[in-house]
Amino acid sequence: MVITLFIIITIGFMVIRLMPGSMYADDADMTAAQMEILRAKYHLDKPIPVQYGIFLRDLVLKGDWGTSIKMYIGVPVFDVLKMKIPVSMYNNLFSLLISLPIGVLLGIIAAVRKNSIVDYTTSFMVVIFISVPSFIFATLLQYYAAFRSGWFPIIYEASATGFAKLHSLTLPIIALSLGPIARVTRYLRAELAETINSDFMLLARTKGLTEAQAILRHGIRNSLVPLANVVIPMFTHIMSGSMVIERIFSIPGMGGLMVSSINNTDYPLTLAVLIFYSVVSLVTVLVVDLAYGVIDPRIRIGGRHIE
Amino acid sequence: MVEKERPILSVDDLSVSFRTYGGRVQAVRGVSFDLYKGETLAIVGESGSGKSVTIKAILGVLPKNGRIDAGSILYNGEDLAKFREKDFHKIRGKKISLVFQDPFSSLNPIMIVGKQITEALTLSLGMDKDKAKARALELLHAVGIPDPETRFYQYPFQLSGGMRQRIVIAIALASDPEILICDEPTTALDVTIQARILDLIKEIKAQRKLSIIFITHDLGVVANMADRIAVMYAGKIVEMGTSEDIFYRPAHPYTWALLSSIPDLDTKEELVSIPGSPPNMISPPKGDAFAVRNKYALELDFEEEPPMFRISDTHFAATWLLHPNAPKVEMPEILAERIRRYAEEKLANAR
């Protein structure tokens, strides 16, 4: 994992530095001499490999990730992140938390009532929600549920707390969750439909369990094992969707930060955002791998023999 | 051997069909049989002959596209063919249990085996947990699983195929059923394990006075198991009789063909196989379904279905060859010779 992270940092660093444009090119009121001083201060006058060396040295020896050089001048990048992360995570985790159970529930209903009207309706919605990007729903929701009807605030109210905050986040969370809900539904429907046809479901019924008991005790848990697989891409999907959604609803979160730091060529900040997203993805993978052991005894106990 | 009393289960003229894209598949076409207390009835037939469908109909676990078109399944004065899903809960697992073909897929891979046994007791019989566990351990012991305390907490993937099948049998026995249905219980197992599982089933049957319906495509397996045998072909029972009747006095050409195709170590002849393949059950042929593959077929066989002819009190077969006006046709010489030899061996053993 450390190696993966290192490779990501290296490539990220190079790519960000190679982006066209100089960070002070648009500052017309700065003299050439001032620019030179600033470049020297942030080592931007040196070749990229040397810059990378300096960056690594500071990172490893001092634990210093650098300071923002454009947007929040002089503020260490991690202090900037610390300010933004809670806002985004609030959104993203909330979206994950509601999309998993709803998706699972819809998937179960669709699988149990396979080839019924309910199933067809669900499948139809699933196709729409997967293929239409979230920002379309975001704008539609913003227009109808906020602007036209006034049920929800049009944009995020940063000062609100508690329920009011949740209220202003409702639309972005819904917009973010539709896609993931559809994914979970589709996946679980396929898995569960297969599990329901398996021999052990038949055995569960012939030993006297009701159909509901059999599905609950034997079907669902078995179908959840492979579902852990889609949770990883789902969470990264939510995060990337969140970048655009945050813009639409003016949420001062990570998504907005990433876009504006790239636009402003604030190199350290862009890199920090990138590292943040990489770490979250890697941790998600790790958590899912560990979760497998908890859900699936074949992995938990199978591993013990090898040790 | 068989107590002559009222049958414990009586299937009469049962027909089952499946809705498919190609049309209605008539999987079972008018099957009738009785099962008496304490007897083992074997249903023999090749793949697709409708034997598994028959027992699924009895247990009410037909796939969603299947339905019972006609007939009745009488158990304890109630017609299972008219049962709804909720009615079956008092029958399934409690009165009639099923042992599956493939112990590798019939156990839930991520639940400890102990729980798979106890849940039948706790959920459908309302037994409390400690009692259910004690009962499960007892069952594990009864089906010959060593060290039940340890096995109770293991997952199916930690057990061998034979042991898993023993677990499946333990599950089937959990609530003391009257009828045990075994759907090719040994097909997926090694030959050496097969024999032990068959012995186990016989032993359990004797101990618990079970009635068994034993489904198989392997006549060799039923030879030592069954009291009576029903031979199925294309959704119908073509011959029915005691083990003796079927093995020593077979009357239907299909039974002849089946018996001739059992490998025999004492002759040098090439193994006999039945030509052709079973008919398409979406539009079953007119007349006798086996006629096209039957070298003894009469012209009438292609026109009209033969009724069940009574050969003796216990022995019936559906072939026109048994009609008084039919030409006299003897069973194939290979088979006749084999039967003579078996009979002699049996006599010799008896002395």
XYZ file of C-alpha atoms in Angstrom:
658
model
C 0.000 0.000 0.000
C 2.845 2.359 0.842
C 4.436 1.473 -2.488
C 1.208 2.144 -4.344
C 0.903 5.465 -2.609
C 4.499 6.344 -3.438
C 3.947 5.614 -7.116
C 0.773 7.695 -7.124
C 2.564 10.605 -5.445
C 5.447 10.424 -7.906
C 3.289 10.331 -11.009
C 0.946 12.937 -9.549
C 3.809 15.260 -8.751
C 5.268 15.004 -12.246
C 1.958 15.413 -14.042
C 0.934 18.404 -11.976
C 4.250 20.160 -12.588
C 4.057 19.409 -16.279
C 0.710 21.140 -16.600
C 0.935 24.046 -19.046
C 0.943 27.546 -17.646
C 3.049 29.218 -15.040
C 1.541 29.967 -11.685
C 2.264 33.675 -11.878
C 1.674 34.179 -15.581
C -1.585 36.023 -15.075
C -0.353 38.404 -12.432
C 0.194 41.475 -14.550
C 1.063 43.737 -11.655
C 4.088 41.732 -10.617
C 7.528 42.691 -11.772
C 9.854 40.127 -13.333
C 12.146 40.403 -10.335
C 9.306 39.702 -7.860
C 8.346 36.627 -9.877
C 11.930 35.379 -9.807
C 12.067 35.714 -6.028
C 8.794 33.834 -5.596
C 9.897 31.098 -8.005
C 13.117 30.686 -6.080
C 11.221 30.579 -2.789
C 9.098 27.648 -3.937
C 11.994 26.022 -5.870
C 10.068 26.439 -9.096
C 13.181 27.673 -10.903
C 14.830 24.276 -10.585
C 14.329 21.245 -12.868
C 11.358 19.065 -11.991
C 13.388 16.055 -10.699
C 15.202 18.382 -8.308
C 11.897 19.871 -7.181
C 10.683 16.356 -6.553
C 13.805 15.571 -4.537
C 13.240 18.620 -2.369
C 9.591 17.717 -1.925
C 10.442 14.175 -0.854
C 13.149 15.376 1.506
C 10.767 17.772 3.251
C 8.063 15.140 3.333
C 10.165 12.371 4.827
C 12.405 14.395 7.128
C 10.042 17.070 8.347
C 6.643 15.573 7.515
C 6.064 18.770 5.588
C 3.591 18.582 2.716
C 4.224 22.138 1.665
C 2.064 25.219 1.896
C -0.517 26.523 -0.464
C 1.160 28.940 -2.808
C -1.759 30.593 -4.487
C -5.172 30.187 -2.979
C -4.439 30.264 0.732
C -0.965 31.696 0.634
C 1.272 30.419 3.376
C -1.256 28.043 4.893
C 0.009 24.437 5.130
C -1.984 22.344 2.641
C -3.169 19.918 5.254
C -4.729 22.702 7.229
C -6.650 23.609 4.089
C -7.726 19.995 3.653
C -8.760 19.717 7.288
C -11.168 22.532 6.679
C -12.673 21.006 3.542
C -12.700 17.291 4.281
C -15.519 17.248 6.850
C -17.834 19.061 4.460
C -17.236 16.589 1.636
C -17.160 13.486 3.784
C -20.430 14.481 5.382
C -21.942 14.404 1.920
C -20.183 11.342 0.607
C -20.607 9.127 3.619
C -24.221 10.127 3.953
C -24.745 9.258 0.336
C -23.032 5.882 0.806
C -25.023 5.222 3.962
C -28.365 5.804 2.314
C -27.560 4.229 -1.042
C -26.405 0.876 0.377
C -29.566 -0.018 2.321
C -31.913 1.407 -0.301
C -30.056 -0.392 -3.085
C -30.010 -3.639 -1.123
C -33.707 -3.351 -0.360
C -34.674 -2.631 -3.965
C -32.382 -5.410 -5.173
C -34.051 -7.891 -2.846
C -37.523 -6.843 -3.915
C -36.573 -7.062 -7.595
C -34.967 -10.492 -7.164
C -37.795 -11.973 -5.124
C -40.453 -10.648 -7.480
C -38.363 -11.453 -10.525
C -40.082 -10.916 -13.878
C -42.976 -9.053 -12.277
C -44.047 -5.463 -12.859
C -42.089 -4.420 -9.766
C -38.958 -6.002 -11.185
C -39.392 -4.429 -14.606
C -40.037 -0.993 -13.132
C -36.984 -1.262 -10.916
C -34.804 -2.458 -13.781
C -36.025 0.419 -15.953
C -35.182 2.984 -13.276
C -31.828 1.312 -12.706
C -30.861 1.716 -16.359
C -31.789 5.407 -16.279
C -29.956 6.120 -13.031
C -26.816 4.331 -14.143
C -26.599 5.894 -17.575
C -27.567 9.486 -16.791
C -24.768 11.325 -14.960
C -25.460 12.698 -11.521
C -25.089 16.364 -12.421
C -28.123 16.117 -14.695
C -30.193 14.969 -11.743
C -28.549 17.631 -9.627
C -29.649 20.421 -11.939
C -33.122 18.930 -12.364
C -33.533 18.609 -8.608
C -32.196 22.108 -8.112
C -34.674 23.499 -10.589
C -37.808 21.608 -9.543
C -37.337 20.811 -5.863
C -35.576 24.017 -4.922
C -36.152 26.853 -7.375
C -39.715 26.104 -8.506
C -41.217 24.651 -5.360
C -38.947 26.096 -2.737
C -38.920 22.909 -0.658
C -35.168 22.968 -0.295
C -32.553 25.734 -0.405
C -31.090 26.231 -3.876
C -27.527 26.182 -2.646
C -25.782 24.888 0.434
C -26.043 27.109 3.485
C -22.586 27.024 5.027
C -23.678 28.702 8.249
C -26.523 26.281 8.958
C -26.103 23.635 11.617
C -27.910 20.459 12.646
C -31.152 19.765 10.896
C -31.010 22.907 8.757
C -27.630 21.789 7.444
C -28.986 18.378 6.568
C -31.963 20.055 4.950
C -29.746 22.118 2.695
C -27.682 19.031 1.845
C -30.698 16.894 0.967
C -30.690 17.620 -2.755
C -26.955 17.089 -3.314
C -27.110 13.840 -1.365
C -30.063 12.603 -3.397
C -28.350 13.549 -6.640
C -25.191 11.759 -5.531
C -26.996 8.629 -4.370
C -29.178 7.810 -7.362
C -26.339 6.259 -9.362
C -24.938 4.165 -6.493
C -28.429 3.013 -5.500
C -28.986 1.816 -9.055
C -25.657 -0.008 -9.096
C -26.301 -1.814 -5.824
C -29.822 -2.711 -6.906
C -28.701 -4.146 -10.204
C -25.879 -6.115 -8.638
C -27.867 -7.503 -5.760
C -30.780 -8.441 -7.982
C -28.502 -10.522 -10.190
C -26.716 -12.134 -7.245
C -29.802 -12.879 -5.227
C -31.735 -14.212 -8.206
C -28.941 -16.700 -8.666
C -28.711 -17.580 -4.991
C -32.455 -18.138 -4.796
C -32.136 -20.820 -7.462
C -29.329 -22.579 -5.641
C -29.672 -25.989 -4.077
C -29.161 -24.806 -0.540
C -32.136 -22.472 -0.850
C -34.212 -25.448 -1.924
C -32.851 -27.417 1.011
C -33.680 -24.537 3.333
C -37.261 -24.669 2.135
C -37.550 -28.427 2.257
C -36.350 -28.463 5.837
C -39.389 -26.434 6.744
C -38.340 -22.811 6.566
C -40.777 -20.371 5.032
C -39.733 -18.709 1.820
C -39.110 -15.436 3.640
C -36.990 -17.145 6.305
C -34.996 -18.962 3.653
C -34.294 -15.811 1.682
C -33.454 -13.846 4.792
C -31.154 -16.411 6.356
C -29.594 -18.054 3.336
C -30.122 -15.802 0.355
C -29.217 -12.318 1.416
C -26.074 -12.913 3.401
C -24.651 -15.060 0.641
C -25.417 -12.382 -1.933
C -23.787 -9.676 0.158
C -20.367 -11.311 -0.114
C -19.766 -10.360 -3.737
C -21.493 -7.034 -3.130
C -18.476 -5.938 -1.098
C -16.717 -5.863 -4.446
C -18.864 -3.132 -5.903
C -18.649 -0.965 -2.810
C -15.108 0.126 -3.720
C -15.861 1.470 -7.176
C -19.085 2.827 -5.751
C -17.387 4.955 -3.131
C -14.867 6.368 -5.593
C -17.777 6.944 -7.930
C -19.555 8.928 -5.242
C -16.436 10.971 -4.596
C -15.873 11.850 -8.208
C -19.558 12.618 -8.652
C -19.313 14.779 -5.597
C -16.740 17.069 -7.283
C -19.294 18.216 -9.810
C -22.253 18.189 -7.452
C -20.409 20.360 -4.961
C -19.909 22.927 -7.690
C -23.576 22.904 -8.606
C -24.744 23.394 -5.028
C -21.835 25.643 -4.025
C -20.660 23.313 -1.312
C -17.196 24.371 -0.127
C -15.785 20.851 -0.140
C -12.981 18.816 -1.629
C -14.447 18.730 -5.125
C -14.497 22.485 -5.432
C -11.041 22.688 -3.914
C -9.603 20.269 -6.447
C -11.056 22.061 -9.436
C -10.045 25.518 -8.281
C -6.574 24.445 -7.189
C -5.958 23.059 -10.671
C -7.324 26.193 -12.302
C -5.110 28.361 -10.084
C -2.046 26.146 -10.599
C -1.637 25.815 -6.859
C 0.697 22.822 -7.168
C 1.077 21.693 -3.543
C -2.636 21.984 -2.948
C -3.535 19.973 -6.060
C -1.080 17.297 -5.018
C -2.484 17.192 -1.521
C -6.025 16.759 -2.822
C -4.811 14.009 -5.113
C -3.047 12.245 -2.255
C -6.158 12.555 -0.146
C -8.310 10.850 -2.774
C -5.712 8.123 -3.282
C -5.496 7.398 0.429
C -9.267 7.214 0.734
C -9.459 4.780 -2.194
C -6.687 2.625 -0.806
C -8.265 2.559 2.635
C -11.604 1.602 1.079
C -9.949 -1.322 -0.686
C -8.313 -2.377 2.565
C -11.531 -2.114 4.544
C -13.407 -4.158 1.949
C -10.705 -6.838 1.938
C -10.891 -7.059 5.706
C -14.672 -7.085 5.586
C -14.546 -10.140 3.342
C -12.956 -12.049 6.168
C -15.783 -11.078 8.474
C -18.562 -11.935 6.018
C -17.105 -14.993 4.342
C -15.799 -17.801 6.550
C -14.159 -19.441 3.544
C -11.690 -16.574 3.471
C -11.382 -16.203 7.218
C -10.674 -19.846 7.995
C -9.146 -20.756 4.656
C -6.393 -18.239 5.414
C -5.554 -19.873 8.718
C -4.395 -23.089 7.109
C -1.864 -21.287 4.995
C -0.266 -19.466 7.900
C -41.578 -57.375 3.758
C -44.156 -54.765 2.839
C -47.080 -54.297 5.133
C -50.228 -54.330 3.074
C -52.242 -51.538 4.510
C -53.314 -48.118 3.407
C -50.476 -46.359 1.613
C -48.801 -43.516 3.512
C -48.467 -41.509 0.320
C -50.549 -42.000 -2.753
C -49.791 -40.259 -6.018
C -52.560 -40.566 -8.567
C -52.418 -39.564 -12.218
C -50.030 -36.682 -11.516
C -49.202 -34.390 -14.437
C -46.719 -31.533 -14.228
C -45.739 -29.144 -16.973
C -43.346 -26.232 -17.353
C -43.897 -23.047 -19.274
C -40.881 -22.328 -21.470
C -40.210 -20.117 -24.467
C -40.540 -23.136 -26.722
C -43.925 -24.135 -25.320
C -45.263 -26.239 -22.463
C -42.900 -29.014 -21.486
C -44.915 -31.946 -20.207
C -42.408 -33.254 -17.714
C -44.675 -35.654 -15.859
C -47.655 -37.242 -17.625
C -50.021 -39.153 -15.432
C -47.786 -40.788 -12.838
C -49.411 -42.948 -10.178
C -47.796 -44.833 -7.344
C -48.360 -45.709 -3.706
C -45.829 -45.652 -0.929
C -46.381 -47.919 2.053
C -45.045 -47.508 5.547
C -41.525 -48.776 5.972
C -40.863 -49.552 2.340
C -38.304 -48.184 -0.086
C -39.691 -47.303 -3.463
C -37.097 -46.621 -6.112
C -37.932 -44.465 -9.096
C -35.525 -45.238 -11.897
C -35.137 -43.423 -15.175
C -32.702 -41.532 -17.319
C -32.154 -37.771 -17.130
C -35.277 -35.859 -18.043
C -37.643 -38.733 -17.393
C -39.510 -36.646 -14.822
C -38.421 -38.375 -11.642
C -37.047 -35.274 -9.910
C -40.001 -33.202 -11.033
C -42.353 -35.737 -9.469
C -40.751 -35.389 -6.058
C -40.515 -31.618 -6.332
C -44.249 -31.611 -6.937
C -44.742 -33.734 -3.829
C -42.787 -31.239 -1.731
C -44.315 -28.210 -3.408
C -40.965 -26.818 -4.521
C -41.527 -26.776 -8.264
C -39.784 -23.911 -10.045
C -41.993 -20.864 -10.629
C -42.723 -21.787 -14.247
C -43.913 -25.269 -13.296
C -47.430 -26.248 -12.330
C -49.432 -29.326 -11.480
C -51.924 -29.785 -14.305
C -53.842 -32.746 -12.971
C -53.824 -35.536 -10.448
C -53.575 -35.774 -6.707
C -50.938 -36.473 -4.081
C -52.683 -37.867 -1.054
C -50.881 -37.755 2.251
C -52.763 -38.333 5.505
C -56.034 -37.676 3.747
C -54.878 -34.323 2.391
C -54.143 -33.538 -1.228
C -50.693 -31.964 -1.479
C -51.378 -31.096 -5.108
C -53.908 -28.517 -3.912
C -51.684 -27.137 -1.156
C -50.611 -23.545 -1.120
C -47.158 -22.438 -0.060
C -48.184 -21.835 3.547
C -49.857 -25.241 3.870
C -46.619 -26.953 2.933
C -44.892 -25.648 6.041
C -46.518 -28.296 8.181
C -45.357 -31.011 5.782
C -41.949 -30.021 4.506
C -39.100 -31.082 6.742
C -41.551 -32.287 9.386
C -43.355 -35.126 7.653
C -41.533 -35.394 4.331
C -37.843 -34.588 3.991
C -35.506 -34.465 1.058
C -31.888 -35.520 0.625
C -30.279 -33.859 -2.341
C -28.141 -35.096 -5.116
C -25.169 -32.828 -4.667
C -23.895 -32.285 -1.122
C -21.426 -29.732 -2.459
C -24.106 -27.266 -3.422
C -26.956 -28.154 -1.109
C -25.364 -26.755 2.042
C -25.052 -23.033 2.563
C -21.320 -22.384 2.175
C -21.139 -19.598 4.732
C -23.123 -20.994 7.640
C -21.776 -23.486 10.187
C -23.293 -26.915 9.669
C -24.630 -27.064 13.190
C -26.749 -24.024 12.609
C -28.019 -25.436 9.346
C -29.331 -28.400 11.300
C -30.730 -26.485 14.258
C -32.476 -23.803 12.265
C -34.986 -26.346 11.001
C -35.738 -27.156 14.646
C -35.775 -23.660 16.085
C -37.511 -21.857 13.252
C -40.149 -24.279 12.138
C -40.693 -26.358 15.267
C -40.058 -23.586 17.773
C -37.593 -25.670 19.774
C -35.328 -23.682 22.084
C -31.688 -23.296 21.152
C -30.052 -25.590 23.710
C -32.461 -28.384 23.021
C -31.978 -27.983 19.282
C -28.237 -28.157 19.686
C -28.422 -31.304 21.771
C -30.682 -32.813 19.145
C -28.310 -31.778 16.345
C -25.358 -33.403 18.080
C -27.416 -36.534 18.544
C -28.253 -36.506 14.819
C -24.647 -35.950 13.806
C -23.741 -38.944 15.894
C -26.544 -40.984 14.371
C -25.391 -40.318 10.818
C -21.899 -41.447 11.736
C -20.008 -38.185 12.007
C -17.066 -38.527 14.360
C -16.464 -35.785 16.911
C -19.821 -34.026 16.471
C -18.935 -31.260 18.961
C -16.176 -30.012 16.655
C -18.012 -30.622 13.413
C -20.989 -28.668 14.687
C -18.984 -25.450 14.458
C -17.374 -26.133 11.094
C -18.339 -24.816 7.705
C -19.278 -27.115 4.819
C -16.046 -26.397 2.950
C -14.124 -27.960 5.822
C -15.878 -31.295 5.348
C -15.510 -34.015 2.739
C -18.253 -34.872 0.258
C -19.321 -37.969 2.172
C -19.512 -36.033 5.415
C -21.496 -33.280 3.800
C -23.995 -35.804 2.523
C -24.242 -37.174 6.065
C -24.967 -33.635 7.251
C -27.683 -33.292 4.615
C -29.171 -36.554 5.835
C -28.983 -35.291 9.418
C -30.862 -32.159 8.362
C -33.486 -34.279 6.641
C -33.931 -36.380 9.777
C -33.964 -33.405 12.140
C -37.674 -33.314 12.796
C -38.355 -37.042 12.547
C -40.107 -37.223 9.192
C -42.213 -40.166 8.086
C -41.060 -40.066 4.501
C -37.527 -39.496 3.304
C -37.049 -38.655 -0.341
C -33.551 -39.281 -1.642
C -32.841 -37.587 -4.955
C -29.818 -39.433 -6.347
C -28.071 -39.111 -2.977
C -24.892 -40.827 -4.099
C -24.413 -39.581 -7.644
C -21.923 -36.877 -6.713
C -19.866 -39.110 -4.427
C -16.966 -41.502 -4.885
C -17.939 -45.132 -5.299
C -16.487 -46.159 -1.944
C -18.366 -43.385 -0.164
C -21.516 -44.258 -2.111
C -21.695 -47.682 -0.529
C -21.342 -46.231 2.965
C -24.021 -43.617 2.409
C -26.362 -46.296 1.061
C -25.688 -48.425 4.131
C -26.396 -45.422 6.322
C -29.717 -44.794 4.602
C -30.681 -48.451 5.012
C -29.719 -48.415 8.669
C -31.648 -45.236 9.378
C -34.657 -46.586 7.571
C -34.689 -49.701 9.714
C -34.178 -47.769 12.963
C -36.785 -45.124 12.339
C -39.287 -47.102 10.279
C -39.032 -44.556 7.506
C -40.643 -44.829 4.140
C -38.197 -43.915 1.436
C -38.605 -42.736 -2.119
C -35.264 -43.284 -3.768
C -34.618 -41.542 -7.054
C -31.776 -42.761 -9.222
C -30.699 -43.424 -12.769
C -28.513 -46.278 -11.613
C -30.235 -49.650 -11.363
C -27.118 -51.058 -9.728
C -27.601 -48.727 -6.770
C -31.219 -49.696 -6.156
C -30.640 -53.442 -6.400
C -29.847 -53.695 -2.703
C -31.967 -50.796 -1.534
C -35.432 -50.992 -2.961
C -38.436 -53.079 -2.062
C -40.294 -51.891 -5.118
C -39.113 -50.205 -8.278
C -40.896 -47.871 -10.667
C -39.235 -47.386 -14.042
C -39.961 -43.991 -15.557
C -39.628 -42.933 -19.144
C -40.680 -39.633 -20.744
C -42.783 -38.564 -17.789
C -44.583 -41.880 -17.324
C -44.107 -44.963 -15.236
C -43.592 -47.745 -17.779
C -43.050 -50.618 -15.406
C -43.618 -51.093 -11.722
C -42.967 -54.071 -9.533
C -41.042 -55.512 -6.647
C -37.254 -55.607 -6.929
C -37.554 -59.268 -7.844
C -40.118 -58.542 -10.544
C -37.977 -55.888 -12.175
C -34.642 -57.673 -11.949
C -35.775 -61.234 -12.691
C -38.995 -60.853 -14.695
C -38.736 -57.512 -16.515
C -41.541 -57.068 -19.010
C -41.128 -53.675 -20.639
C -38.644 -53.274 -23.510
C -37.290 -50.131 -21.867
C -36.541 -52.025 -18.661
C -34.880 -54.707 -20.779
C -32.711 -52.067 -22.381
C -31.840 -50.487 -19.028
C -30.918 -53.842 -17.493
C -28.852 -54.869 -20.510
C -26.869 -51.673 -20.285
C -25.606 -52.411 -16.760
C -21.923 -53.307 -17.134
C -21.350 -57.000 -16.425
C -17.917 -58.287 -15.487
C -18.660 -61.929 -16.329
C -19.279 -61.606 -20.047
C -17.051 -60.410 -22.833
C -19.877 -58.807 -24.824
C -19.789 -55.176 -25.722
C -21.779 -52.933 -23.375
C -25.307 -52.473 -24.683
C -26.548 -48.907 -25.053
C -30.000 -47.635 -25.867
C -30.076 -46.063 -29.340
C -31.423 -42.554 -29.846
C -32.325 -40.006 -27.176
C -35.461 -39.318 -25.137
C -38.272 -37.500 -26.956
C -38.856 -33.774 -26.835
C -41.422 -33.294 -24.101
C -42.898 -30.140 -25.596
C -44.740 -32.334 -28.072
C -44.531 -35.909 -26.788
C -44.925 -38.462 -29.571
C -48.254 -40.110 -30.225
C -48.455 -43.629 -28.889
C -45.695 -45.142 -26.803
C -42.932 -42.559 -26.220
C -40.282 -45.273 -26.261
C -41.464 -46.792 -29.557
C -38.940 -45.017 -31.807
C -36.020 -46.361 -29.801
C -37.544 -49.759 -29.290
C -36.650 -52.533 -31.687
C -39.590 -54.597 -30.389
C -42.073 -51.829 -31.145
C -45.337 -52.870 -32.746
C -47.243 -50.807 -35.264
C -49.801 -50.123 -32.573
C -47.092 -48.550 -30.388
C -46.836 -45.617 -32.796
C -50.595 -45.112 -32.807
C -51.882 -45.565 -29.322
C -50.430 -45.389 -25.856
C -50.358 -48.737 -24.104
C -52.271 -48.961 -20.820
C -50.777 -50.533 -17.687
C -51.086 -54.294 -18.005
C -51.274 -56.286 -14.828
C -48.754 -59.121 -14.729
C -49.157 -60.078 -11.086
C -50.480 -58.465 -7.916
C -47.306 -56.462 -7.587
C -46.081 -56.214 -11.148
C -47.388 -53.885 -13.865
C -46.026 -52.741 -17.207
C -47.222 -50.427 -19.934
C -46.435 -52.180 -23.191
C -48.653 -53.612 -25.910
C -46.457 -56.717 -25.869
C -48.475 -57.835 -22.865
C -51.758 -57.661 -24.713
C -53.227 -61.140 -25.217
C -53.264 -60.605 -28.986
C -49.662 -59.360 -29.193
C -47.008 -61.502 -30.843
C -44.888 -63.393 -28.343
C -41.652 -61.462 -27.901
C -38.959 -62.668 -25.540
C -36.472 -60.406 -23.754
C -33.054 -60.072 -25.409
C -30.901 -63.173 -25.101
C -28.060 -61.329 -23.331
C -30.421 -60.275 -20.593
C -32.140 -63.632 -20.317
C -28.780 -65.308 -19.967
C -27.702 -62.825 -17.339
C -30.856 -63.241 -15.327
C -30.464 -67.045 -15.406
C -26.931 -66.662 -14.121
C -27.925 -64.263 -11.329
C -30.717 -66.571 -10.281
C -28.305 -69.489 -10.104
C -25.805 -67.447 -8.113
C -28.527 -66.394 -5.769
C -29.624 -69.978 -5.274
C -26.034 -71.006 -4.681
C -25.619 -68.239 -2.129
C -28.841 -69.200 -0.429
C -27.541 -72.697 0.120
